[in-house]
mmCIF file of C-alpha atoms in Angstrom:
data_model
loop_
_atom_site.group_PDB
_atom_site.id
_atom_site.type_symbol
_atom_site.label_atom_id
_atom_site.label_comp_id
_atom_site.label_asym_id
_atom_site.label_seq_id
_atom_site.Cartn_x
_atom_site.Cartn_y
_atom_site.Cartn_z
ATOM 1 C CA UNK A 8 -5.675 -22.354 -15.436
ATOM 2 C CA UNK A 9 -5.943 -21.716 -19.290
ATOM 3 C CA UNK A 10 -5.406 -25.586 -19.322
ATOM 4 C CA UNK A 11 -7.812 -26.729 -17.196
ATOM 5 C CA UNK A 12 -10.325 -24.935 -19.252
ATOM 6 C CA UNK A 13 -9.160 -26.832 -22.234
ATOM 7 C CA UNK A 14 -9.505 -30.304 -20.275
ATOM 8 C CA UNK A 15 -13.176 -29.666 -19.339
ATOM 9 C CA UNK A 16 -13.925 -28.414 -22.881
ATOM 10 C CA UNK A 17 -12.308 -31.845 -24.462
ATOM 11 C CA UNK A 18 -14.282 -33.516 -21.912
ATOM 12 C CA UNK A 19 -17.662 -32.255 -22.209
ATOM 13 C CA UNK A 20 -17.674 -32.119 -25.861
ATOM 14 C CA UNK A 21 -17.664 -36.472 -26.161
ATOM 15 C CA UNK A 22 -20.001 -36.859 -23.360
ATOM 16 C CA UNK A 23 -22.130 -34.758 -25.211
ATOM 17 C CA UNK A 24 -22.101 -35.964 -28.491
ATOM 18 C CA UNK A 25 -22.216 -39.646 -27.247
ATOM 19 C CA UNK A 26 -25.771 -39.185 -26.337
ATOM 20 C CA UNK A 27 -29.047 -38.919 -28.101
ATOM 21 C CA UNK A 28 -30.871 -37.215 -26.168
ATOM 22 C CA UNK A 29 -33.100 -33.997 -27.558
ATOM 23 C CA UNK A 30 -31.366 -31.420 -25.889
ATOM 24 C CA UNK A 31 -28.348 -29.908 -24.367
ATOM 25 C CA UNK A 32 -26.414 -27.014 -24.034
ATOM 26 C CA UNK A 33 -23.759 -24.891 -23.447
ATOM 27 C CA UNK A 34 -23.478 -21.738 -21.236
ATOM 28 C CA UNK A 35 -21.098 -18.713 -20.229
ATOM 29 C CA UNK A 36 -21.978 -16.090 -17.561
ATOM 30 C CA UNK A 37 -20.371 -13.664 -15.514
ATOM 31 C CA UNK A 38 -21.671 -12.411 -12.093
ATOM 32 C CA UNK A 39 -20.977 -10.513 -8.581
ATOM 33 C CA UNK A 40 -20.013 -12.349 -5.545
ATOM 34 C CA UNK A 41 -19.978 -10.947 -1.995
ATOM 35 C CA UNK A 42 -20.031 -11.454 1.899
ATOM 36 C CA UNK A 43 -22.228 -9.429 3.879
ATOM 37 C CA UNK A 44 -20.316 -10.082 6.597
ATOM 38 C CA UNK A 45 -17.793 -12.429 7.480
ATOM 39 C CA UNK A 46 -14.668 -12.551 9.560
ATOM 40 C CA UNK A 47 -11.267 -13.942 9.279
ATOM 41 C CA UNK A 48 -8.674 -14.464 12.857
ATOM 42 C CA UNK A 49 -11.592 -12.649 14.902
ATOM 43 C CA UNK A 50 -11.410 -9.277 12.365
ATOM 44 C CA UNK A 51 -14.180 -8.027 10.086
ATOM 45 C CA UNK A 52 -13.610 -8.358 6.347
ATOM 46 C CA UNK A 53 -14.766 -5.507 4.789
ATOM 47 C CA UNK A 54 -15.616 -5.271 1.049
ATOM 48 C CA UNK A 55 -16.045 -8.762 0.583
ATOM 49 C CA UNK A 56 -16.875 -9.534 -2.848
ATOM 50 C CA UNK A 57 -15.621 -10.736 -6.118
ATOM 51 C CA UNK A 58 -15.998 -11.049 -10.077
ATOM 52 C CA UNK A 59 -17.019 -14.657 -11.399
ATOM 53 C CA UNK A 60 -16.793 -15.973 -15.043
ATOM 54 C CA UNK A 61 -18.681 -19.544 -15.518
ATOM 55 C CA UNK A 62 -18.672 -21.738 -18.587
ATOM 56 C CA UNK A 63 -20.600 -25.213 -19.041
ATOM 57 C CA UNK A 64 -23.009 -27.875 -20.116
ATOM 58 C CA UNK A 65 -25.998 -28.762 -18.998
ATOM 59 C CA UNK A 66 -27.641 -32.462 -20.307
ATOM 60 C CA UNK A 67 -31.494 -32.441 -19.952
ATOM 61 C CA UNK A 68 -32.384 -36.152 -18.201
ATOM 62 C CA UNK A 69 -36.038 -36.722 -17.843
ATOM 63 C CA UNK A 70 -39.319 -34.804 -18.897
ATOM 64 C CA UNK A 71 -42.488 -34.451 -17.675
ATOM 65 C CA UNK A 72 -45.822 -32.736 -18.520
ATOM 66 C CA UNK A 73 -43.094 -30.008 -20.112
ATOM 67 C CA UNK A 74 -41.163 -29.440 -17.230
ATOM 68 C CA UNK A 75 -37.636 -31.489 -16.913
ATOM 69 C CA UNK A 76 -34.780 -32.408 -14.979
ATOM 70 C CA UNK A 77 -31.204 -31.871 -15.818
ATOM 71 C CA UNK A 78 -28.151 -31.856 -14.951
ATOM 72 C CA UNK A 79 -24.583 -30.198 -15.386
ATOM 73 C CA UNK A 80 -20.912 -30.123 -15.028
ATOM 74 C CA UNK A 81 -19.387 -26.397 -15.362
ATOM 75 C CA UNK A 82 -15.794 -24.420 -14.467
ATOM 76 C CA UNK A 83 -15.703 -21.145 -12.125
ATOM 77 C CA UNK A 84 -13.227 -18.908 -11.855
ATOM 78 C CA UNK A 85 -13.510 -16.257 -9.134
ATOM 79 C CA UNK A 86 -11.649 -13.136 -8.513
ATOM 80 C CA UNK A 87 -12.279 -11.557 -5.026
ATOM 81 C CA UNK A 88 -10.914 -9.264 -3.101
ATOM 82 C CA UNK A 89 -11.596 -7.622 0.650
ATOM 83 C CA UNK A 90 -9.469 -6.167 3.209
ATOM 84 C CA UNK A 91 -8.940 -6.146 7.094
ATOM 85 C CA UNK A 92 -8.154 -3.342 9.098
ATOM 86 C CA UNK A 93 -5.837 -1.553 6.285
ATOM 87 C CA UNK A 94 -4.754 -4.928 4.516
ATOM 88 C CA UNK A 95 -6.182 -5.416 1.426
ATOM 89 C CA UNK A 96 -6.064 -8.509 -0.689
ATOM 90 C CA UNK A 97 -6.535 -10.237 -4.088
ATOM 91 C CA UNK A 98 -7.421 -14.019 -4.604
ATOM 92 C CA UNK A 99 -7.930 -15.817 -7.221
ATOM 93 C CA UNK A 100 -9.673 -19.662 -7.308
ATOM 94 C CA UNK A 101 -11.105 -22.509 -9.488
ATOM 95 C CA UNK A 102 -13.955 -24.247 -8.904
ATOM 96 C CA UNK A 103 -15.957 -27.497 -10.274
ATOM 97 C CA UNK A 104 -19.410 -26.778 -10.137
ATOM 98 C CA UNK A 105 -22.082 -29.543 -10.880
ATOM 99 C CA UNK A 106 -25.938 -27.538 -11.133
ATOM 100 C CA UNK A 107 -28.669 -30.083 -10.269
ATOM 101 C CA UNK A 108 -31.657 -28.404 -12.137
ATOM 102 C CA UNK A 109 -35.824 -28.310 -11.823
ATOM 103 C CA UNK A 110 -36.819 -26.367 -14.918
ATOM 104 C CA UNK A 111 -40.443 -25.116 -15.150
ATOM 105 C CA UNK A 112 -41.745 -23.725 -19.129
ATOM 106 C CA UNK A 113 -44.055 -20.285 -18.769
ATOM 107 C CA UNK A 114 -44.143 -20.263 -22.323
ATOM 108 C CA UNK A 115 -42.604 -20.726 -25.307
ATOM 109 C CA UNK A 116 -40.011 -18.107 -24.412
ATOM 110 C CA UNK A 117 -39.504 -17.849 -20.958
ATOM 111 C CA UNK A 118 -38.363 -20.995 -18.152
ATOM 112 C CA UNK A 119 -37.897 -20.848 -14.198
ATOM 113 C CA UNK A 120 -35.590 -23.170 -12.713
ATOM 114 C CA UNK A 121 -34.629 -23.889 -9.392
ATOM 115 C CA UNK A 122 -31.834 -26.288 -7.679
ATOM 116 C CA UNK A 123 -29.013 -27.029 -6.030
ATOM 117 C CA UNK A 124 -25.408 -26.246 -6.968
ATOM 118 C CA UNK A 125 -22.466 -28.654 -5.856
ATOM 119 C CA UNK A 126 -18.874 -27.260 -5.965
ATOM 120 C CA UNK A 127 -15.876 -27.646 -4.346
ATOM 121 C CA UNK A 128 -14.762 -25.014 -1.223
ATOM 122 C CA UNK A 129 -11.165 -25.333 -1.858
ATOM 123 C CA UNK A 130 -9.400 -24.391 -4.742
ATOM 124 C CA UNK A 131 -9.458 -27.114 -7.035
ATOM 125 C CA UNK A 132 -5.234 -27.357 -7.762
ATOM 126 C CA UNK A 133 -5.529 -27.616 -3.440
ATOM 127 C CA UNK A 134 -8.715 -30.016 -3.506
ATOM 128 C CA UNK A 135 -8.372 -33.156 -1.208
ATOM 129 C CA UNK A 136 -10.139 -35.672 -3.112
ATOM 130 C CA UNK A 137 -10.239 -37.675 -0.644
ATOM 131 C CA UNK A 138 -12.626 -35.946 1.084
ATOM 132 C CA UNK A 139 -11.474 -36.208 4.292
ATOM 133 C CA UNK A 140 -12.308 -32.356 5.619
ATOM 134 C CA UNK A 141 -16.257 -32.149 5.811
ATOM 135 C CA UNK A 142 -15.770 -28.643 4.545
ATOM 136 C CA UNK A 143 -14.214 -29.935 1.331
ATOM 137 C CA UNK A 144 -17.662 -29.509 -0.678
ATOM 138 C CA UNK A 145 -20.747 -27.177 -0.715
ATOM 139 C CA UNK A 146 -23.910 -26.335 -1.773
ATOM 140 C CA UNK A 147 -25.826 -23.481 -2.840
ATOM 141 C CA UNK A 148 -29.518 -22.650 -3.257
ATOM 142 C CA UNK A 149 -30.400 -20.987 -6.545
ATOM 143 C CA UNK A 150 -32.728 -19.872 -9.080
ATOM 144 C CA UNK A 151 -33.051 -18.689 -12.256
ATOM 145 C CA UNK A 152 -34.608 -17.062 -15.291
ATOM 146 C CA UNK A 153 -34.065 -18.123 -18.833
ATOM 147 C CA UNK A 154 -34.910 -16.053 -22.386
ATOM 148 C CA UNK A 155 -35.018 -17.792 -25.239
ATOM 149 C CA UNK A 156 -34.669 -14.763 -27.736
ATOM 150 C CA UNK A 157 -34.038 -16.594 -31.175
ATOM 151 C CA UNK A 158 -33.964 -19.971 -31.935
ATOM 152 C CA UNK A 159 -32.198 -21.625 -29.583
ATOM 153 C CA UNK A 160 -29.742 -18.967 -28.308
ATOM 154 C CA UNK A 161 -30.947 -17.648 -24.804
ATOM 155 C CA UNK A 162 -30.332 -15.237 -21.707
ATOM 156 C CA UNK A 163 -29.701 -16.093 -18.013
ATOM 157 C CA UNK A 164 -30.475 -14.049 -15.026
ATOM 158 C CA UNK A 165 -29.769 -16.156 -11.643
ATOM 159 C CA UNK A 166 -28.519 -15.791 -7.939
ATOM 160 C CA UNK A 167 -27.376 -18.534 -5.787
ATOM 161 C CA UNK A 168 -26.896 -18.576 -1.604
ATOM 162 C CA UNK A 169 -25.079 -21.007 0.612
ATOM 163 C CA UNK A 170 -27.214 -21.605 3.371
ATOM 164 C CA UNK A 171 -24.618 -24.207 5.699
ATOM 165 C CA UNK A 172 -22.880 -23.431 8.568
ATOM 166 C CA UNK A 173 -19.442 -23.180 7.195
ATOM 167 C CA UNK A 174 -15.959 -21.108 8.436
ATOM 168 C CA UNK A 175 -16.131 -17.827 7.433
ATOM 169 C CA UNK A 176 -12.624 -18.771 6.022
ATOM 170 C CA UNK A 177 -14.054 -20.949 3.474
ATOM 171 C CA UNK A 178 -15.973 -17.918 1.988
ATOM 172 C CA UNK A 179 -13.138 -15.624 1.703
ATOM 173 C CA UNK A 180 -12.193 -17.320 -1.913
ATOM 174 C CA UNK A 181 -15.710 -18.413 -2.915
ATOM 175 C CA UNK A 182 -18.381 -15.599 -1.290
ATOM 176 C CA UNK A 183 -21.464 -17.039 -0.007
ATOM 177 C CA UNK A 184 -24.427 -15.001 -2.375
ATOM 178 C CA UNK A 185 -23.972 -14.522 -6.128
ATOM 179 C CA UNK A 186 -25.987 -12.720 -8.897
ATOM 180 C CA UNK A 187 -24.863 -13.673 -12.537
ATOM 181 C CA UNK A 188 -25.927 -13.520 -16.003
ATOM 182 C CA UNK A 189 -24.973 -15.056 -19.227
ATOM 183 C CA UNK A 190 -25.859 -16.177 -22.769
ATOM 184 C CA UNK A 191 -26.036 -19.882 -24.062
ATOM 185 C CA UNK A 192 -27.155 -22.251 -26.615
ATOM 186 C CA UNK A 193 -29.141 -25.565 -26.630
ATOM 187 C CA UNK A 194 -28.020 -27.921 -29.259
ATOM 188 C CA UNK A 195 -29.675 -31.317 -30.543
ATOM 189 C CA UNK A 196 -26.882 -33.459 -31.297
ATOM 190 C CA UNK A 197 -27.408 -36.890 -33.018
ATOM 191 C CA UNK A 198 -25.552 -40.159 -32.184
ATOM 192 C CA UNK A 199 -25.177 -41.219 -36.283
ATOM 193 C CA UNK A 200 -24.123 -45.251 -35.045
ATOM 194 C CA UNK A 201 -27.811 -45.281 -32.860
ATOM 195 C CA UNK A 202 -29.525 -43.345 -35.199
ATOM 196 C CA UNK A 203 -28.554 -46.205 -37.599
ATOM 197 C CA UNK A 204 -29.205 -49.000 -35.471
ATOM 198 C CA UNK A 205 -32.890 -47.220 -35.184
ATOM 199 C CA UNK A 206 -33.110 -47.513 -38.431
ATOM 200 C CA UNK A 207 -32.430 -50.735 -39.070
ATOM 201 C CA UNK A 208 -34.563 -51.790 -36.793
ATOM 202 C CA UNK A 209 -37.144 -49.897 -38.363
ATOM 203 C CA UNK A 210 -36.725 -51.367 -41.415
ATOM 204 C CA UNK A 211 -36.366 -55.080 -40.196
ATOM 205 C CA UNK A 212 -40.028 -54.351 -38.944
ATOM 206 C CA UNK A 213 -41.161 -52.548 -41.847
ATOM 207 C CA UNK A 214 -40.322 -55.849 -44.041
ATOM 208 C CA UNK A 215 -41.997 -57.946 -41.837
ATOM 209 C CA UNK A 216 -45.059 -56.320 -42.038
ATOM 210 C CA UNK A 217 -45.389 -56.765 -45.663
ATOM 211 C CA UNK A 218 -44.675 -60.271 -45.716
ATOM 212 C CA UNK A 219 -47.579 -60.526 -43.070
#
């Protein structure tokens, strides 16, 4: 699992620094997961819930009128826990999860954002890629609240809710509400070989105006 981690950190870290655009940034939270209620082989599972750790980046696409629309690519590991009848049990699970992001500015410190989160619902060493099970993939509502409390280092407060009409099985790994919070930092990171092209260009036109 340790590895994985390191493969979506060496990936994430090019794509980001291969763009120009103004923003991005990068983001670890923890959170509780749990079932209200949900059953597995006809029994109840009681105590449904788990621990999650999330860690990501999130690449800001289009702006407008101050509010913009972004989108990410982040790991999630869960570990949850329940029990039937007097069985109890431990899991453990990774997940992909890509956030598809609406973020609204109240002010200069505080954004609401809204969205939809894509994962996988099986563990993602067990994944079909394929696709071939229409309960491979979900998604979840959520929302949350961002703090910007110096600079460009901030504070997350969110929940997310799947809302489909899955197998409770599917939910023993992966719960269906959430409530997390976490700290992250947006970063403007400059493409040196565009930045120099602009430049160029600037100056090509910059000459031509004076011998006009």
């Amino acid at each position: 699992m340790k590895t994985i981690y390191l493969i979506s950190l060496l990936i994430l870290l090019p794509v980001f620094s291969a763009s120009a655009q103004k923003k991005h940034s990068f983001f670890l939270n923890t959170g509780y997961t749990f079932n209200k209620s949900i059953k597995l082989n006809e029994e109840v599972v009681k105590n449904s819930q788990g621990l999650l750790f999330n860690f990501g980046g999130v690449k800001k696409l289009f702006f407008y009128k101050g509010n913009s629309f972004e989108l990410g690519f982040a790991l999630k590991t869960i570990f949850t826990s329940g029990q039937v009848d007097d069985l109890r049990f431990n899991a453990t699970t990774l997940r992909i999860t890509i956030p598809v992001r609406f973020v609204f500015p109240v002010n200069k410190n505080w954004q609401l954002a809204t969205g939809i989160l894509f994962q996988n619902n099986e563990d993602l060493r067990s994944l079909d890629w394929k696709l071939r099970n229409k309960y491979d993939w979900r998604y979840d509502v959520f929302g949350e609240i961002k703090f910007y409390f110096k600079e460009d280092w901030f504070l997350t407060a969110s929940a997310n809710v799947n809302l489909q009409k899955i197998p409770d099985p599917f939910f023993i790994n992966d719960p269906k509400a959430a409530f997390s919070i976490g700290i992250g930092k947006s970063v403007l990171i400059i493409n040196k070989k565009k930045k120099a092209r602009k430049e160029k260009r600037k100056q090509k036109r910059h000459k031509k105006k004076n011998k006009l």
